[in-house]
Structure formats: C-alpha cells, structure tokens
PDB file of C-alpha atoms in Angstrom:
ATOM      1  CA  MET K   1      71.667   8.279 -54.720  1.00  0.00           C
ATOM      2  CA  THR K   2      67.967   9.155 -54.934  1.00  0.00           C
ATOM      3  CA  LEU K   3      66.861  10.480 -58.310  1.00  0.00           C
ATOM      4  CA  ALA K   4      64.742  13.621 -58.415  1.00  0.00           C
ATOM      5  CA  PRO K   5      61.111  13.001 -59.363  1.00  0.00           C
ATOM      6  CA  THR K   6      60.106  13.702 -62.956  1.00  0.00           C
ATOM      7  CA  TYR K   7      57.080  15.852 -63.656  1.00  0.00           C
ATOM      8  CA  ARG K   8      56.783  17.863 -66.866  1.00  0.00           C
ATOM      9  CA  ILE K   9      53.713  19.133 -68.716  1.00  0.00           C
ATOM     10  CA  GLU K  10      53.788  20.403 -72.299  1.00  0.00           C
ATOM     11  CA  PRO K  11      50.694  22.295 -73.502  1.00  0.00           C
ATOM     12  CA  LEU K  12      49.856  21.486 -77.131  1.00  0.00           C
ATOM     13  CA  PRO K  13      48.251  24.052 -79.442  1.00  0.00           C
ATOM     14  CA  VAL K  14      44.723  23.115 -80.522  1.00  0.00           C
ATOM     15  CA  ALA K  15      42.720  25.108 -83.075  1.00  0.00           C
ATOM     16  CA  ALA K  16      39.267  24.164 -81.772  1.00  0.00           C
ATOM     17  CA  ARG K  17      36.919  25.467 -79.097  1.00  0.00           C
ATOM     18  CA  GLY K  18      36.260  23.392 -76.004  1.00  0.00           C
ATOM     19  CA  VAL K  19      39.393  21.306 -76.513  1.00  0.00           C
ATOM     20  CA  VAL K  20      42.620  21.366 -74.504  1.00  0.00           C
ATOM     21  CA  ALA K  21      45.605  19.110 -75.170  1.00  0.00           C
ATOM     22  CA  LEU K  22      48.860  18.431 -73.371  1.00  0.00           C
ATOM     23  CA  ARG K  23      51.661  15.904 -73.108  1.00  0.00           C
ATOM     24  CA  SER K  24      52.685  14.693 -69.654  1.00  0.00           C
ATOM     25  CA  HIS K  25      55.960  13.070 -68.552  1.00  0.00           C
ATOM     26  CA  SER K  26      55.919  11.854 -64.963  1.00  0.00           C
ATOM     27  CA  ASP K  27      56.992   9.046 -62.670  1.00  0.00           C
ATOM     28  CA  GLN K  28      54.738  10.339 -59.877  1.00  0.00           C
ATOM     29  CA  PRO K  29      51.484   8.487 -59.084  1.00  0.00           C
ATOM     30  CA  TYR K  30      48.301  10.488 -59.530  1.00  0.00           C
ATOM     31  CA  THR K  31      44.856  10.310 -57.909  1.00  0.00           C
ATOM     32  CA  GLY K  32      42.071  12.639 -58.930  1.00  0.00           C
ATOM     33  CA  LEU K  33      38.541  13.310 -60.125  1.00  0.00           C
ATOM     34  CA  LYS K  34      37.994  14.087 -63.795  1.00  0.00           C
ATOM     35  CA  ASP K  35      36.040  17.233 -64.681  1.00  0.00           C
ATOM     36  CA  ALA K  36      35.604  16.617 -68.420  1.00  0.00           C
ATOM     37  CA  TYR K  37      35.771  13.910 -71.067  1.00  0.00           C
ATOM     38  CA  LEU K  38      39.421  12.917 -71.371  1.00  0.00           C
ATOM     39  CA  ILE K  39      41.037  10.814 -74.085  1.00  0.00           C
ATOM     40  CA  SER K  40      44.577   9.870 -73.075  1.00  0.00           C
ATOM     41  CA  ARG K  41      47.059   7.862 -75.143  1.00  0.00           C
ATOM     42  CA  PHE K  42      50.105   6.210 -73.626  1.00  0.00           C
ATOM     43  CA  GLU K  43      53.236   7.102 -75.583  1.00  0.00           C
ATOM     44  CA  ALA K  44      55.963   5.557 -73.395  1.00  0.00           C
ATOM     45  CA  GLY K  45      56.236   3.627 -70.131  1.00  0.00           C
ATOM     46  CA  THR K  46      53.624   1.534 -68.370  1.00  0.00           C
ATOM     47  CA  SER K  47      51.250   2.264 -65.534  1.00  0.00           C
ATOM     48  CA  GLU K  48      48.860   0.219 -63.450  1.00  0.00           C
ATOM     49  CA  PHE K  49      45.840   2.252 -62.458  1.00  0.00           C
ATOM     50  CA  TRP K  50      42.362   1.893 -60.989  1.00  0.00           C
ATOM     51  CA  THR K  51      39.203   3.345 -62.485  1.00  0.00           C
ATOM     52  CA  HIS K  52      35.673   2.222 -63.414  1.00  0.00           C
ATOM     53  CA  GLY K  53      35.656  -0.379 -60.657  1.00  0.00           C
ATOM     54  CA  ARG K  54      38.750  -2.346 -61.668  1.00  0.00           C
ATOM     55  CA  GLN K  55      42.494  -2.200 -62.245  1.00  0.00           C
ATOM     56  CA  TRP K  56      43.941  -1.650 -65.724  1.00  0.00           C
ATOM     57  CA  GLU K  57      47.377  -1.566 -67.334  1.00  0.00           C
ATOM     58  CA  GLY K  58      48.327   1.297 -69.598  1.00  0.00           C
ATOM     59  CA  ARG K  59      51.144   0.739 -72.099  1.00  0.00           C
ATOM     60  CA  PRO K  60      52.244   2.426 -75.321  1.00  0.00           C
ATOM     61  CA  GLY K  61      49.368   2.530 -77.784  1.00  0.00           C
ATOM     62  CA  ALA K  62      46.638   2.087 -75.160  1.00  0.00           C
ATOM     63  CA  VAL K  63      43.888   4.718 -75.041  1.00  0.00           C
ATOM     64  CA  VAL K  64      42.112   5.621 -71.795  1.00  0.00           C
ATOM     65  CA  VAL K  65      38.746   7.383 -71.882  1.00  0.00           C
ATOM     66  CA  HIS K  66      37.261   9.131 -68.849  1.00  0.00           C
ATOM     67  CA  GLU K  67      33.968  10.925 -68.346  1.00  0.00           C
ATOM     68  CA  PRO K  68      33.245  13.780 -65.905  1.00  0.00           C
ATOM     69  CA  GLY K  69      33.186  12.510 -62.341  1.00  0.00           C
ATOM     70  CA  ASP K  70      35.435   9.501 -62.947  1.00  0.00           C
ATOM     71  CA  VAL K  71      38.100   8.775 -60.348  1.00  0.00           C
ATOM     72  CA  HIS K  72      41.576   7.752 -61.548  1.00  0.00           C
ATOM     73  CA  ARG K  73      44.048   6.317 -59.059  1.00  0.00           C
ATOM     74  CA  ASP K  74      47.525   5.150 -60.022  1.00  0.00           C
ATOM     75  CA  VAL K  75      48.544   1.907 -58.331  1.00  0.00           C
ATOM     76  CA  ARG K  76      52.111   2.138 -59.620  1.00  0.00           C
ATOM     77  CA  ARG K  77      54.096   3.655 -62.458  1.00  0.00           C
ATOM     78  CA  HIS K  78      57.052   1.810 -63.913  1.00  0.00           C
ATOM     79  CA  GLY K  79      59.542   4.620 -64.455  1.00  0.00           C
ATOM     80  CA  VAL K  80      58.600   7.749 -66.391  1.00  0.00           C
ATOM     81  CA  VAL K  81      55.243   7.474 -68.144  1.00  0.00           C
ATOM     82  CA  THR K  82      54.499   9.707 -71.116  1.00  0.00           C
ATOM     83  CA  TYR K  83      50.986  10.204 -72.372  1.00  0.00           C
ATOM     84  CA  GLN K  84      49.127  12.668 -74.543  1.00  0.00           C
ATOM     85  CA  MET K  85      45.830  13.881 -73.124  1.00  0.00           C
ATOM     86  CA  ILE K  86      42.938  15.560 -74.932  1.00  0.00           C
ATOM     87  CA  ARG K  87      40.258  17.219 -72.816  1.00  0.00           C
ATOM     88  CA  LEU K  88      36.809  17.658 -74.365  1.00  0.00           C
ATOM     89  CA  ALA K  89      34.405  20.016 -72.600  1.00  0.00           C
ATOM     90  CA  PRO K  90      31.252  18.154 -71.468  1.00  0.00           C
ATOM     91  CA  ALA K  91      29.018  20.452 -73.543  1.00  0.00           C
ATOM     92  CA  LEU K  92      31.002  19.550 -76.677  1.00  0.00           C
ATOM     93  CA  VAL K  93      30.370  15.831 -76.209  1.00  0.00           C
ATOM     94  CA  GLU K  94      26.853  15.997 -74.819  1.00  0.00           C
ATOM     95  CA  GLN K  95      25.503  18.129 -77.671  1.00  0.00           C
ATOM     96  CA  VAL K  96      26.119  15.070 -79.857  1.00  0.00           C
ATOM     97  CA  THR K  97      25.199  12.255 -77.493  1.00  0.00           C
ATOM     98  CA  SER K  98      23.693  11.882 -74.048  1.00  0.00           C
ATOM     99  CA  ARG K  99      25.994  11.420 -71.085  1.00  0.00           C
ATOM    100  CA  VAL K 100      27.956   8.244 -71.735  1.00  0.00           C
ATOM    101  CA  ARG K 101      29.809   5.601 -69.786  1.00  0.00           C
ATOM    102  CA  LEU K 102      32.271   3.282 -71.420  1.00  0.00           C
ATOM    103  CA  GLN K 103      35.138   0.918 -70.953  1.00  0.00           C
ATOM    104  CA  ALA K 104      38.060   2.892 -69.579  1.00  0.00           C
ATOM    105  CA  CYS K 105      41.062   1.386 -71.373  1.00  0.00           C
ATOM    106  CA  LEU K 106      41.221   0.281 -75.007  1.00  0.00           C
ATOM    107  CA  GLU K 107      44.236  -1.940 -75.643  1.00  0.00           C
ATOM    108  CA  PRO K 108      46.800  -1.249 -78.387  1.00  0.00           C
ATOM    109  CA  GLY K 109      45.377  -2.522 -81.658  1.00  0.00           C
ATOM    110  CA  ASP K 110      41.719  -2.353 -80.536  1.00  0.00           C
ATOM    111  CA  PRO K 111      39.847  -1.329 -83.717  1.00  0.00           C
ATOM    112  CA  ARG K 112      37.321   0.676 -81.654  1.00  0.00           C
ATOM    113  CA  ALA K 113      40.092   3.153 -80.825  1.00  0.00           C
ATOM    114  CA  ALA K 114      40.964   3.997 -84.459  1.00  0.00           C
ATOM    115  CA  ALA K 115      39.161   7.369 -84.474  1.00  0.00           C
ATOM    116  CA  LEU K 116      40.634   8.235 -81.076  1.00  0.00           C
ATOM    117  CA  HIS K 117      44.134   7.602 -82.437  1.00  0.00           C
ATOM    118  CA  ARG K 118      43.356   9.773 -85.475  1.00  0.00           C
ATOM    119  CA  LEU K 119      42.377  12.608 -83.129  1.00  0.00           C
ATOM    120  CA  HIS K 120      45.622  12.226 -81.179  1.00  0.00           C
ATOM    121  CA  ASP K 121      47.627  12.147 -84.412  1.00  0.00           C
ATOM    122  CA  ALA K 122      45.860  15.300 -85.632  1.00  0.00           C
ATOM    123  CA  VAL K 123      46.647  17.146 -82.394  1.00  0.00           C
ATOM    124  CA  ALA K 124      50.282  15.965 -82.372  1.00  0.00           C
ATOM    125  CA  GLY K 125      50.670  16.984 -86.014  1.00  0.00           C
ATOM    126  CA  GLY K 126      49.232  20.478 -85.536  1.00  0.00           C
ATOM    127  CA  ALA K 127      46.272  19.901 -87.858  1.00  0.00           C
ATOM    128  CA  ASP K 128      44.296  22.915 -89.046  1.00  0.00           C
ATOM    129  CA  ARG K 129      40.903  23.757 -87.607  1.00  0.00           C
ATOM    130  CA  PHE K 130      38.800  21.976 -90.233  1.00  0.00           C
ATOM    131  CA  ALA K 131      40.792  18.748 -90.038  1.00  0.00           C
ATOM    132  CA  LEU K 132      40.737  18.898 -86.257  1.00  0.00           C
ATOM    133  CA  GLU K 133      36.976  19.465 -86.121  1.00  0.00           C
ATOM    134  CA  CYS K 134      36.452  16.407 -88.331  1.00  0.00           C
ATOM    135  CA  ALA K 135      38.709  14.305 -86.095  1.00  0.00           C
ATOM    136  CA  ILE K 136      36.890  15.531 -82.967  1.00  0.00           C
ATOM    137  CA  ALA K 137      33.493  14.684 -84.478  1.00  0.00           C
ATOM    138  CA  GLU K 138      34.658  11.152 -85.312  1.00  0.00           C
ATOM    139  CA  ALA K 139      36.103  10.691 -81.824  1.00  0.00           C
ATOM    140  CA  ILE K 140      32.873  11.791 -80.136  1.00  0.00           C
ATOM    141  CA  ASP K 141      30.896   9.462 -82.390  1.00  0.00           C
ATOM    142  CA  THR K 142      33.222   6.635 -81.348  1.00  0.00           C
ATOM    143  CA  ILE K 143      32.665   7.423 -77.665  1.00  0.00           C
ATOM    144  CA  ALA K 144      28.901   7.161 -78.253  1.00  0.00           C
ATOM    145  CA  ASP K 145      29.263   3.864 -80.129  1.00  0.00           C
ATOM    146  CA  VAL K 146      31.325   2.062 -77.505  1.00  0.00           C
ATOM    147  CA  ALA K 147      29.349   3.490 -74.584  1.00  0.00           C
ATOM    148  CA  VAL K 148      26.978   0.509 -74.633  1.00  0.00           C
ATOM    149  CA  THR K 149      29.764  -1.572 -73.115  1.00  0.00           C
ATOM    150  CA  ARG K 150      29.344   0.119 -69.749  1.00  0.00           C
ATOM    151  CA  GLU K 151      25.629   0.855 -69.901  1.00  0.00           C
ATOM    152  CA  ARG K 152      25.084  -2.919 -69.708  1.00  0.00           C
ATOM    153  CA  ALA K 153      27.415  -3.383 -66.755  1.00  0.00           C
ATOM    154  CA  HIS K 154      27.313  -0.296 -64.543  1.00  0.00           C
ATOM    155  CA  VAL K 155      29.905  -0.612 -61.774  1.00  0.00           C
ATOM    156  CA  HIS K 156      27.939   1.340 -59.156  1.00  0.00           C
ATOM    157  CA  THR K 157      25.379  -0.566 -57.083  1.00  0.00           C
ATOM    158  CA  ARG K 158      22.137   1.150 -56.125  1.00  0.00           C
ATOM    159  CA  PRO K 159      23.283   2.165 -52.600  1.00  0.00           C
ATOM    160  CA  VAL K 160      26.453   3.763 -53.961  1.00  0.00           C
ATOM    161  CA  ARG K 161      24.509   5.509 -56.724  1.00  0.00           C
ATOM    162  CA  ARG K 162      22.167   6.965 -54.099  1.00  0.00           C
ATOM    163  CA  ALA K 163      25.132   8.148 -52.059  1.00  0.00           C
ATOM    164  CA  LEU K 164      26.706   9.762 -55.109  1.00  0.00           C
ATOM    165  CA  GLU K 165      23.470  11.546 -55.962  1.00  0.00           C
ATOM    166  CA  LEU K 166      23.146  12.942 -52.442  1.00  0.00           C
ATOM    167  CA  ILE K 167      26.768  14.128 -52.422  1.00  0.00           C
ATOM    168  CA  ARG K 168      26.196  15.976 -55.699  1.00  0.00           C
ATOM    169  CA  GLU K 169      22.907  17.474 -54.478  1.00  0.00           C
ATOM    170  CA  ARG K 170      24.441  18.595 -51.156  1.00  0.00           C
ATOM    171  CA  LEU K 171      27.724  19.811 -52.634  1.00  0.00           C
ATOM    172  CA  ALA K 172      27.568  23.200 -50.901  1.00  0.00           C
ATOM    173  CA  GLU K 173      25.918  22.017 -47.681  1.00  0.00           C
ATOM    174  CA  PRO K 174      27.163  20.224 -44.567  1.00  0.00           C
ATOM    175  CA  LEU K 175      26.813  16.448 -44.887  1.00  0.00           C
ATOM    176  CA  THR K 176      27.282  13.659 -42.357  1.00  0.00           C
ATOM    177  CA  LEU K 177      28.109  10.019 -42.903  1.00  0.00           C
ATOM    178  CA  ASP K 178      24.942   9.009 -41.039  1.00  0.00           C
ATOM    179  CA  GLU K 179      22.816  11.016 -43.498  1.00  0.00           C
ATOM    180  CA  LEU K 180      24.641   9.451 -46.425  1.00  0.00           C
ATOM    181  CA  ALA K 181      24.149   5.952 -45.025  1.00  0.00           C
ATOM    182  CA  ARG K 182      20.403   6.521 -44.478  1.00  0.00           C
ATOM    183  CA  GLU K 183      20.012   7.706 -48.066  1.00  0.00           C
ATOM    184  CA  ALA K 184      21.978   4.735 -49.384  1.00  0.00           C
ATOM    185  CA  GLY K 185      20.111   2.228 -47.245  1.00  0.00           C
ATOM    186  CA  LEU K 186      23.304   0.721 -45.790  1.00  0.00           C
ATOM    187  CA  ASP K 187      25.019   1.034 -42.452  1.00  0.00           C
ATOM    188  CA  LYS K 188      27.908   3.483 -42.603  1.00  0.00           C
ATOM    189  CA  PHE K 189      30.592   0.809 -42.303  1.00  0.00           C
ATOM    190  CA  HIS K 190      29.352  -1.180 -45.298  1.00  0.00           C
ATOM    191  CA  LEU K 191      28.722   2.025 -47.243  1.00  0.00           C
ATOM    192  CA  CYS K 192      32.293   3.281 -46.763  1.00  0.00           C
ATOM    193  CA  ARG K 193      33.689  -0.059 -47.894  1.00  0.00           C
ATOM    194  CA  ALA K 194      31.374  -0.276 -50.927  1.00  0.00           C
ATOM    195  CA  PHE K 195      31.933   3.370 -51.874  1.00  0.00           C
ATOM    196  CA  ARG K 196      35.710   3.048 -51.845  1.00  0.00           C
ATOM    197  CA  ALA K 197      35.579  -0.233 -53.793  1.00  0.00           C
ATOM    198  CA  GLN K 198      33.259   1.119 -56.501  1.00  0.00           C
ATOM    199  CA  VAL K 199      34.189   4.797 -56.768  1.00  0.00           C
ATOM    200  CA  GLY K 200      37.877   4.636 -55.941  1.00  0.00           C
ATOM    201  CA  MET K 201      38.042   6.858 -52.876  1.00  0.00           C
ATOM    202  CA  PRO K 202      36.050   7.314 -49.647  1.00  0.00           C
ATOM    203  CA  PRO K 203      32.977   9.590 -49.593  1.00  0.00           C
ATOM    204  CA  HIS K 204      34.684  12.545 -47.877  1.00  0.00           C
ATOM    205  CA  ALA K 205      37.546  12.556 -50.403  1.00  0.00           C
ATOM    206  CA  TYR K 206      35.119  12.355 -53.322  1.00  0.00           C
ATOM    207  CA  LEU K 207      33.129  15.299 -51.926  1.00  0.00           C
ATOM    208  CA  THR K 208      36.303  17.388 -51.550  1.00  0.00           C
ATOM    209  CA  GLN K 209      37.419  16.567 -55.097  1.00  0.00           C
ATOM    210  CA  LEU K 210      33.961  17.496 -56.379  1.00  0.00           C
ATOM    211  CA  ARG K 211      34.008  20.809 -54.502  1.00  0.00           C
ATOM    212  CA  ILE K 212      37.398  21.737 -55.940  1.00  0.00           C
ATOM    213  CA  MET K 213      36.229  20.764 -59.419  1.00  0.00           C
ATOM    214  CA  HIS K 214      33.302  23.177 -59.049  1.00  0.00           C
ATOM    215  CA  ALA K 215      35.638  25.843 -57.662  1.00  0.00           C
ATOM    216  CA  LYS K 216      37.718  25.554 -60.844  1.00  0.00           C
ATOM    217  CA  GLU K 217      34.582  25.948 -62.953  1.00  0.00           C
ATOM    218  CA  MET K 218      33.606  29.087 -61.020  1.00  0.00           C
ATOM    219  CA  LEU K 219      37.070  30.573 -61.425  1.00  0.00           C
ATOM    220  CA  ALA K 220      36.937  29.848 -65.148  1.00  0.00           C
ATOM    221  CA  ALA K 221      33.580  31.661 -65.280  1.00  0.00           C
ATOM    222  CA  GLY K 222      35.112  34.754 -63.677  1.00  0.00           C
ATOM    223  CA  ALA K 223      34.290  34.367 -59.967  1.00  0.00           C
ATOM    224  CA  LYS K 224      36.756  35.838 -57.487  1.00  0.00           C
ATOM    225  CA  PRO K 225      38.656  33.360 -55.291  1.00  0.00           C
ATOM    226  CA  LYS K 226      37.499  35.082 -52.086  1.00  0.00           C
ATOM    227  CA  ASP K 227      33.826  34.470 -52.995  1.00  0.00           C
ATOM    228  CA  ILE K 228      34.051  30.772 -53.800  1.00  0.00           C
ATOM    229  CA  ALA K 229      34.569  28.883 -50.509  1.00  0.00           C
ATOM    230  CA  PRO K 230      30.986  29.157 -49.137  1.00  0.00           C
ATOM    231  CA  ARG K 231      29.523  28.448 -52.561  1.00  0.00           C
ATOM    232  CA  VAL K 232      31.219  25.045 -52.703  1.00  0.00           C
ATOM    233  CA  GLY K 233      30.628  24.084 -49.076  1.00  0.00           C
ATOM    234  CA  LEU K 234      34.040  24.920 -47.599  1.00  0.00           C
ATOM    235  CA  TYR K 235      34.419  26.796 -44.325  1.00  0.00           C
ATOM    236  CA  ASP K 236      36.647  29.651 -45.407  1.00  0.00           C
ATOM    237  CA  GLN K 237      39.330  30.858 -47.812  1.00  0.00           C
ATOM    238  CA  SER K 238      42.130  29.054 -45.992  1.00  0.00           C
ATOM    239  CA  GLN K 239      40.375  25.693 -46.308  1.00  0.00           C
ATOM    240  CA  LEU K 240      39.740  26.344 -49.992  1.00  0.00           C
ATOM    241  CA  ASN K 241      43.389  27.286 -50.521  1.00  0.00           C
ATOM    242  CA  ARG K 242      44.631  24.202 -48.688  1.00  0.00           C
ATOM    243  CA  HIS K 243      42.507  21.708 -50.647  1.00  0.00           C
ATOM    244  CA  PHE K 244      42.938  23.552 -53.944  1.00  0.00           C
ATOM    245  CA  ARG K 245      46.737  23.570 -53.654  1.00  0.00           C
ATOM    246  CA  ARG K 246      46.815  19.886 -52.696  1.00  0.00           C
ATOM    247  CA  ILE K 247      44.555  18.770 -55.560  1.00  0.00           C
ATOM    248  CA  VAL K 248      45.359  21.261 -58.341  1.00  0.00           C
ATOM    249  CA  GLY K 249      48.950  22.074 -57.406  1.00  0.00           C
ATOM    250  CA  MET K 250      48.454  25.834 -57.069  1.00  0.00           C
ATOM    251  CA  THR K 251      46.295  28.352 -55.217  1.00  0.00           C
ATOM    252  CA  PRO K 252      42.914  29.514 -56.589  1.00  0.00           C
ATOM    253  CA  GLY K 253      44.465  32.914 -57.311  1.00  0.00           C
ATOM    254  CA  GLN K 254      47.289  31.362 -59.335  1.00  0.00           C
ATOM    255  CA  PHE K 255      44.791  29.206 -61.199  1.00  0.00           C
ATOM    256  CA  ALA K 256      42.636  32.249 -62.012  1.00  0.00           C
ATOM    257  CA  ARG K 257      45.632  34.231 -63.265  1.00  0.00           C
ATOM    258  CA  GLY K 258      46.681  31.302 -65.421  1.00  0.00           C
ATOM    259  CA  LEU K 259      43.267  31.330 -67.100  1.00  0.00           C
TER     260      LEU K 259
END
C-alpha cells in the first residue's frame, strides 16, 4: 500500500514587523529560490539538500541560514521532516549590516548558532514583542558575524557571477543563452554546466524562479495579477499562472487574496 504524502504548514504568531514564522511537516522534496533571509531549524527527521555550492545534511538541532536569491534543492528526505522557519525581510537585516553571505548549515551544538536558537525558542514560546525584538537583533548580529566565512570563499566563479548579474538586470526582458554566454565569457555548454553546478539549477529555471519571486513582491505591494506578467518578463497571464502555481502552489489571485 502506498502511503499518502505528508505536507502540513502551521503559521506561528510573531509580534514583530518584517518577520514571518511557520512550522513545516513534509516528506516531499523541495526546490526553490529564497526571497528573504531565512533561518530554519530542524526539529525532527533528516534531509540531504544542496545549497551554496555543496551538499549538506540537516538533522534535529541543525540551523540553516539562507539569503535572498539562494537556491535550495532537496536531494532526499528520510521520512517526514519537521522544521521551524523564520523569515526576515531583507530590509530588516540590511538596515543593520550590508548584504551578507554565510555558511548555510550550522551543525547541532555549533556555538555560533546560539542566538539563532534563542530566536527560534522565543518564536516557539510566543514571546512578547520586546523579547522578540531583542532576539531578532541578536540573530541579525550573529548573521553579520559569521558572514565572513563565505566572503572568503565565494562559491560563484566570475563567469557565473556575470551571468547572474545579467539575468537580474534583464529580468523583464527577453534573454537568450547566446547573450548570457557572451556576457559570461564562456561557451554556452560550459556556462550551463558551471551555472547548474554553482547555483543549483540551470539559467532558465533560475530566471523563472526570479520572475515569480518579483511577481510575489508586486502582489504584496498591491499590484493586480492581470498587470504583472509583462512587468516580470512573462508572455501573458496564462504563463504567469502556470509558473506561479507550479512554484508557489497557488494562482496569483489566490496568493493576493491570502495577503
């Protein structure tokens, strides 16, 4: 008998602006592009996943930190994995420190993760606004402190960085692989291989994820779904709906109503 897949999300109340928290229970692999700073703590189960140019193992007590634009791709989940996730708006983090890059997974017992655990404990315990603001400030300070780890060993080579920059600049415009390869200074075959190895997905998939991320931001700012497709480089409403449903799990209209 085949067991039904498990997928359950529990929103957690948070008394602070720019912060969203939830608890996820799922045995389904996930691949996606992060649109904010995310601090996730494994509560149960184990998962092997790829991000920041390498494969990691998440197990109870491990803390995973992502920045906007990071790709996360599950390699496999061993049964149902439960984790608590805290989303920090980019503006909240970057008013304290410049854009940061850091090691993705801090192992259980890593002393650098102490403030991140305190933030998770405060959220899980329903801390009041003042206590939560203090925990958030400490967590952001921790992110800034450990960021040096990745500044010294950036995973993206210069050609891939150039390709990423062009994709971001041309988000709402047509883009060809030949143009991307010329900008990167590689032939398109080597570029595709290097891009997938370093970013975690091929260029076209990254561009689509980025467009949907911007569509979500526009919806959150009050834009109407019917006006968004051309502004993020998609042909029409049907293409937007198709990609949005596949990546977000609902239509743009449903997402807007949920806001």
